[in-house]
Coordinates of N, CA and C in Angstrom, one line a residue:
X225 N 149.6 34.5 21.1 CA 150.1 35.4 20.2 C 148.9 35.9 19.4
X226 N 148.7 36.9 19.6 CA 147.6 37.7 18.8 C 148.4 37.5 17.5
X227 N 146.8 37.4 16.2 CA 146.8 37.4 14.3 C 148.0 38.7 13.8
X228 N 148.2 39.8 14.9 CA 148.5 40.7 14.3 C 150.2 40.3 14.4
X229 N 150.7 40.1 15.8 CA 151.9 39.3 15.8 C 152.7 38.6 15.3
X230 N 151.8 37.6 15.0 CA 152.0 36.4 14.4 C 152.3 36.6 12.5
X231 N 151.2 37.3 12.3 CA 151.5 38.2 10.7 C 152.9 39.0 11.0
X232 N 153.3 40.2 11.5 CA 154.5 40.5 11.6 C 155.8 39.3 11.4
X233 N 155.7 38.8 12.8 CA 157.1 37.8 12.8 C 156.8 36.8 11.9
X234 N 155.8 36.1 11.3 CA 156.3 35.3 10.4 C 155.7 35.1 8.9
X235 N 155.4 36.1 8.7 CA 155.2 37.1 7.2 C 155.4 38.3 7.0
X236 N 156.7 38.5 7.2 CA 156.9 40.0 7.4 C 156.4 40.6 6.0
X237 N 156.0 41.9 5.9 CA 155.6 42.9 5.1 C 156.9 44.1 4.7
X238 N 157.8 44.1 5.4 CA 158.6 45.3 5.1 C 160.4 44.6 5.2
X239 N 161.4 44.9 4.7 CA 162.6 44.6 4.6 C 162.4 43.1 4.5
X240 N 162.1 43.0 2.9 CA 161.7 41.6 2.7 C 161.9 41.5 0.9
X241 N 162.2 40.2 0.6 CA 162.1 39.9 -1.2 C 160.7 40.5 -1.3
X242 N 160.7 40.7 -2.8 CA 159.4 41.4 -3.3 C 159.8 40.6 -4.7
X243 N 158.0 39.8 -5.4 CA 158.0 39.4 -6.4 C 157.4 40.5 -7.6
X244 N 158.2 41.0 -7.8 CA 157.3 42.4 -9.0 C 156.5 41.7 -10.1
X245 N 156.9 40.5 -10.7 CA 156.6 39.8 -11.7 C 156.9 38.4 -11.6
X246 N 156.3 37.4 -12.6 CA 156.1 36.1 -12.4 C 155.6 36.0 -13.8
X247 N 156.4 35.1 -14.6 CA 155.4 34.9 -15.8 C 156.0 33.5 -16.1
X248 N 154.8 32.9 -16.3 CA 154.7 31.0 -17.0 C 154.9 30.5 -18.5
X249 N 155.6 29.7 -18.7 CA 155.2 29.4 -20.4 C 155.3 27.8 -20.4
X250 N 154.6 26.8 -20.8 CA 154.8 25.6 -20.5 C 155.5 25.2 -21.6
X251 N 156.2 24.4 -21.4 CA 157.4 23.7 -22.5 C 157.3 22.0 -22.9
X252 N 156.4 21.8 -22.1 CA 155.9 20.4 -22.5 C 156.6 19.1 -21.7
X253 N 156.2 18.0 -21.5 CA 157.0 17.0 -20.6 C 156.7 17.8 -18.9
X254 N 156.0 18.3 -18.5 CA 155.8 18.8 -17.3 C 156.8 19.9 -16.8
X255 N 157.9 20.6 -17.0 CA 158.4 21.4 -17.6 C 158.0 22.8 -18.1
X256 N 158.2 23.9 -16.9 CA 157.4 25.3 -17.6 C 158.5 26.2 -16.8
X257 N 159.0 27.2 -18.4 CA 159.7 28.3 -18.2 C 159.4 29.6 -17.5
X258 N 159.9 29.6 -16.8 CA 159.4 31.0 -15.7 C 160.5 32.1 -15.9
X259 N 160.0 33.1 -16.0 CA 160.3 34.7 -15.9 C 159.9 35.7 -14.6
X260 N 160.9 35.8 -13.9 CA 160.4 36.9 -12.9 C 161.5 38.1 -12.1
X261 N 160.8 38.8 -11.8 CA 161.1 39.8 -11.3 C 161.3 39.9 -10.1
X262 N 162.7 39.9 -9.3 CA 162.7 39.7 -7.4 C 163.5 41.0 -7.6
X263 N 162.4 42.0 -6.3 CA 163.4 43.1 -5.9 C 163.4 42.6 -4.4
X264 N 164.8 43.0 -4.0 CA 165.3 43.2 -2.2 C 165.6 44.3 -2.2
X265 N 164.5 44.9 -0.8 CA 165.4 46.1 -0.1 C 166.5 46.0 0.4
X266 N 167.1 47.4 0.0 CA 168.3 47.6 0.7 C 168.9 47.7 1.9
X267 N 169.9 47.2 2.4 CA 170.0 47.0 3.8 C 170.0 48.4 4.6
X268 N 170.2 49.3 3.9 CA 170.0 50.8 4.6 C 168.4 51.1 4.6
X269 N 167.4 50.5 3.8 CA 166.3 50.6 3.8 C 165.8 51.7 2.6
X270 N 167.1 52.2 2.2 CA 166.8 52.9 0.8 C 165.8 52.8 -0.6
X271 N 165.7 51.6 -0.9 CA 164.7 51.3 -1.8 C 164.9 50.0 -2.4
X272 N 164.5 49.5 -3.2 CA 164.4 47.9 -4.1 C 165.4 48.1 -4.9
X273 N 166.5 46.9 -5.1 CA 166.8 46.7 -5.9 C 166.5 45.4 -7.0
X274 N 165.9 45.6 -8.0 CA 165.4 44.3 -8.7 C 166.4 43.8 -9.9
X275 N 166.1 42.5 -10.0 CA 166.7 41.4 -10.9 C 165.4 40.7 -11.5
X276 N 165.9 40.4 -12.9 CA 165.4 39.7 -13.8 C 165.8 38.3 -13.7
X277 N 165.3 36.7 -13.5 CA 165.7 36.2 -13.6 C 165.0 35.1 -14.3
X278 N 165.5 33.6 -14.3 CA 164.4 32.9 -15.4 C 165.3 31.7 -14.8
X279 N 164.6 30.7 -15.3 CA 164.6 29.3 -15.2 C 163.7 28.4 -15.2
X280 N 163.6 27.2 -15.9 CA 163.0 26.0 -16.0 C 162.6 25.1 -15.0
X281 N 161.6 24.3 -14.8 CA 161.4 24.0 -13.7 C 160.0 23.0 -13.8
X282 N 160.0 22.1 -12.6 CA 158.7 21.0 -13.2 C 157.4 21.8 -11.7
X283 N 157.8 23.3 -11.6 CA 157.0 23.9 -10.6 C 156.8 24.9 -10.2
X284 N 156.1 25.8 -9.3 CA 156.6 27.4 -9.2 C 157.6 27.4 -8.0
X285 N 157.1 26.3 -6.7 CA 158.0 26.4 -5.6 C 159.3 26.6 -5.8
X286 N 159.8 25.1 -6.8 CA 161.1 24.5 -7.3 C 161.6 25.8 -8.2
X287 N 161.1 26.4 -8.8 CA 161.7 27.5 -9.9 C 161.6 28.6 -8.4
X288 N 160.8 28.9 -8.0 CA 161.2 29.8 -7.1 C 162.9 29.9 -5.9
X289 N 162.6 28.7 -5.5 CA 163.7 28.1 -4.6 C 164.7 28.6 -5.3
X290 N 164.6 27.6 -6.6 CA 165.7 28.4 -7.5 C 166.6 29.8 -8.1
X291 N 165.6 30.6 -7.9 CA 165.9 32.1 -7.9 C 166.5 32.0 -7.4
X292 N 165.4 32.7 -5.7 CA 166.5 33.1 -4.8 C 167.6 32.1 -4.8
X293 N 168.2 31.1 -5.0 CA 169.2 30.3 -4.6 C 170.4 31.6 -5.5
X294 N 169.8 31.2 -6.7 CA 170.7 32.2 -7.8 C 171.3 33.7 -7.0
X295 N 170.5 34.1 -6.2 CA 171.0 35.5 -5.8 C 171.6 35.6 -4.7
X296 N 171.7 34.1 -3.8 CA 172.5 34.3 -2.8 C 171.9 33.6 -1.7
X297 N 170.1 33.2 -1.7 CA 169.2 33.5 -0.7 C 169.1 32.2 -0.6
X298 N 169.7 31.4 -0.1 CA 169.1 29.6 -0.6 C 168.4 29.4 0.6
X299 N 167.2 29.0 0.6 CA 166.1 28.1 1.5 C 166.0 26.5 1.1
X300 N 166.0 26.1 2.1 CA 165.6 24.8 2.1 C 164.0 24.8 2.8
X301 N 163.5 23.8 2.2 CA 162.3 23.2 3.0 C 161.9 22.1 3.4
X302 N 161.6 22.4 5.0 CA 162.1 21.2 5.8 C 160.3 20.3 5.9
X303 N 159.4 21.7 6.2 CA 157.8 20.8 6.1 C 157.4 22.0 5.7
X304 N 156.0 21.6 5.5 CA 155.1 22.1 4.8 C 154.0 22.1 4.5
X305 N 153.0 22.7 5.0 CA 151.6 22.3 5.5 C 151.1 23.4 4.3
X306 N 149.6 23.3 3.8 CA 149.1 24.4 3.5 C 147.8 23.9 3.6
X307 N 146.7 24.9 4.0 CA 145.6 25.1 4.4 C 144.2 26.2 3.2
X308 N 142.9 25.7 3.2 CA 142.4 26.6 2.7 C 140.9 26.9 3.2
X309 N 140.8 28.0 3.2 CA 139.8 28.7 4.1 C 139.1 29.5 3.6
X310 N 138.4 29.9 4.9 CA 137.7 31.8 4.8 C 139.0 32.5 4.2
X311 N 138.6 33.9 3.5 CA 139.7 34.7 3.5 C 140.3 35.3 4.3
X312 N 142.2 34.9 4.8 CA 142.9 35.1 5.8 C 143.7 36.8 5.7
X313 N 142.7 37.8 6.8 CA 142.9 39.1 6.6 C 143.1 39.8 5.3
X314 N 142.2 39.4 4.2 CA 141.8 40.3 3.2 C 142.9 39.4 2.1
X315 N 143.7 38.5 2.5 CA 145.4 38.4 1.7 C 144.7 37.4 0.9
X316 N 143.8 36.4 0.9 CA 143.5 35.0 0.1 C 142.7 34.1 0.6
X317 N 142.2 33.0 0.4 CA 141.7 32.3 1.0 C 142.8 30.9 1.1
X318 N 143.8 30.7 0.6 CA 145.1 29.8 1.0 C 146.1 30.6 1.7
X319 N 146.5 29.3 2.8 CA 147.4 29.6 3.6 C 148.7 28.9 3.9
X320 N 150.0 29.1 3.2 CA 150.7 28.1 3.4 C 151.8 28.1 4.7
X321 N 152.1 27.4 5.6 CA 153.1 27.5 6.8 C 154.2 26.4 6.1
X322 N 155.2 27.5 6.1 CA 156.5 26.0 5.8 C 157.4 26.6 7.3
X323 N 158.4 25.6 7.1 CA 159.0 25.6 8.8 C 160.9 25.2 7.0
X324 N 161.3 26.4 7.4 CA 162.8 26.4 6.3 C 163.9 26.8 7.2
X325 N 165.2 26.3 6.6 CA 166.4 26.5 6.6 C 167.7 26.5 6.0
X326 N 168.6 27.5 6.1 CA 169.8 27.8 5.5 C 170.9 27.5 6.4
X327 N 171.5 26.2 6.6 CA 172.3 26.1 7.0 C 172.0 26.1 9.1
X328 N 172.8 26.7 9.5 CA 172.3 26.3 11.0 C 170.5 26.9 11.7
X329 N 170.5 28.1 10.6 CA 169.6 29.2 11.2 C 168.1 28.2 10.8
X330 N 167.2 28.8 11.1 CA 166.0 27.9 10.7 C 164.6 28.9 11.3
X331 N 163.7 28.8 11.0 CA 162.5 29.9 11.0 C 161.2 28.9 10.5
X332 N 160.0 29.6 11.5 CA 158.9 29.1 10.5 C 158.7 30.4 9.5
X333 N 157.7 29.8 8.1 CA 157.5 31.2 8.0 C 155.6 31.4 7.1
X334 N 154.8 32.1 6.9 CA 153.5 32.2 6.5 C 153.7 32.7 5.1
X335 N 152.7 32.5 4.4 CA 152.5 33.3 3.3 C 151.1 32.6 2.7
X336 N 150.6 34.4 2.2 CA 149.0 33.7 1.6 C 148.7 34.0 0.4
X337 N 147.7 33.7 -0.5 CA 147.4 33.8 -1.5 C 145.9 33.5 -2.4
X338 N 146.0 33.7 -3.4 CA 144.4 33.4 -3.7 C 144.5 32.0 -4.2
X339 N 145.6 31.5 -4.7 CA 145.7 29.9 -5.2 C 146.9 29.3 -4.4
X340 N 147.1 28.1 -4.3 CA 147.6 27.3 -3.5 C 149.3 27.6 -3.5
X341 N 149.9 27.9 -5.1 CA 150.6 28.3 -5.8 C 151.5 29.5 -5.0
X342 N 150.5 30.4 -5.3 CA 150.4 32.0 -5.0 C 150.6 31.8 -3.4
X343 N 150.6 31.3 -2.7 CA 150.5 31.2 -1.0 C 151.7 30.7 -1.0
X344 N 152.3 29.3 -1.8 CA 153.6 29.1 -1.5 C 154.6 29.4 -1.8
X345 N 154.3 30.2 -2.9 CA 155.5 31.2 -3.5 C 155.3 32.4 -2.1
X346 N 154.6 33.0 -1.5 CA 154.6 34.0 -0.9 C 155.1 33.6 0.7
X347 N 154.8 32.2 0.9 CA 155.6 31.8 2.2 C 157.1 31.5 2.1
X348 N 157.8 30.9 1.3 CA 159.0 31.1 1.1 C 159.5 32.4 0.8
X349 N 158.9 33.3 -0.1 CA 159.9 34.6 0.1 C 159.9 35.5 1.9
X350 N 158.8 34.9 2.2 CA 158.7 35.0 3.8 C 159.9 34.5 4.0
X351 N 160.0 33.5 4.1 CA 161.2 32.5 4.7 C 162.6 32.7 4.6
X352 N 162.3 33.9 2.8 CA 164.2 34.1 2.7 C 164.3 35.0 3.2
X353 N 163.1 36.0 3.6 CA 163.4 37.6 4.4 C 163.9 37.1 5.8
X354 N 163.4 36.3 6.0 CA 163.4 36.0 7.4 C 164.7 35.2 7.5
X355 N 165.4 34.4 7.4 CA 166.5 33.4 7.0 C 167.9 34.4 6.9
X356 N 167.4 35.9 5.7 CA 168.8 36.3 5.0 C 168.4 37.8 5.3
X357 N 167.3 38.7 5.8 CA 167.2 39.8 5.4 C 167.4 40.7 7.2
X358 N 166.9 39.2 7.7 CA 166.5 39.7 9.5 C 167.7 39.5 10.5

């Protein structure tokens, strides 16, 4: 499987969650309040619709997970590797592969970023496009 493939099917770029916003505030005891912004295209492919959401959390994965759970989109995560490198096609120099599932269906899925963080927040919204959107 050719890089370009491989980026399609398991980081899709188009009819996918989109994080518009993300914002941190730490609360102390390990414990940091998060604010963000998840738009999903529409199944007609019409445009984004975004939600504001929030929640507490001892992480960004776990507060992430949490969103989408909130809107419908629940992932589980089954493994979890992440990698760091040269920069992978212009996207970061971290690479995370998780292998997730909702229920029977199950997918691997990619996502990159410039911090370890940023890579695993961006492979799970991989995961929920892929899981709920495909």
């Amino acid at each position: 499987m050719d890089w370009g493939t491989l980026i399609h099917t398991y980081a899709p770029s188009s009819d996918r969650f989109h994080l518009a916003d993300l914002s941190r505030r730490p609360l102390g005891r390990g414990i940091t309040a998060y604010e963000a912004i998840l738009a999903t295209r529409g199944a007609d492919g019409s445009g984004f619709t975004a939600q504001r959401l929030t929640t507490e959390s001892c992480g960004d994965l776990v507060a992430m997970s949490e969103m989408l759970s909130r809107i419908g989109a629940h992932v589980e995560i089954e493994l979890f590797h992440q990698y760091e490198g040269e920069p992978f096609d212009d996207t970061g120099s971290w690479c995370t592969l998780l292998h997730v599932s909702c229920g029977l269906r199950q997918t691997w899925a990619l996502g990159f970023g410039g911090t370890p963080s940023d890579a695993s927040i961006a492979a799970l919204l991989s995961g929920a496009t892929l899981l709920h959107l495909r």
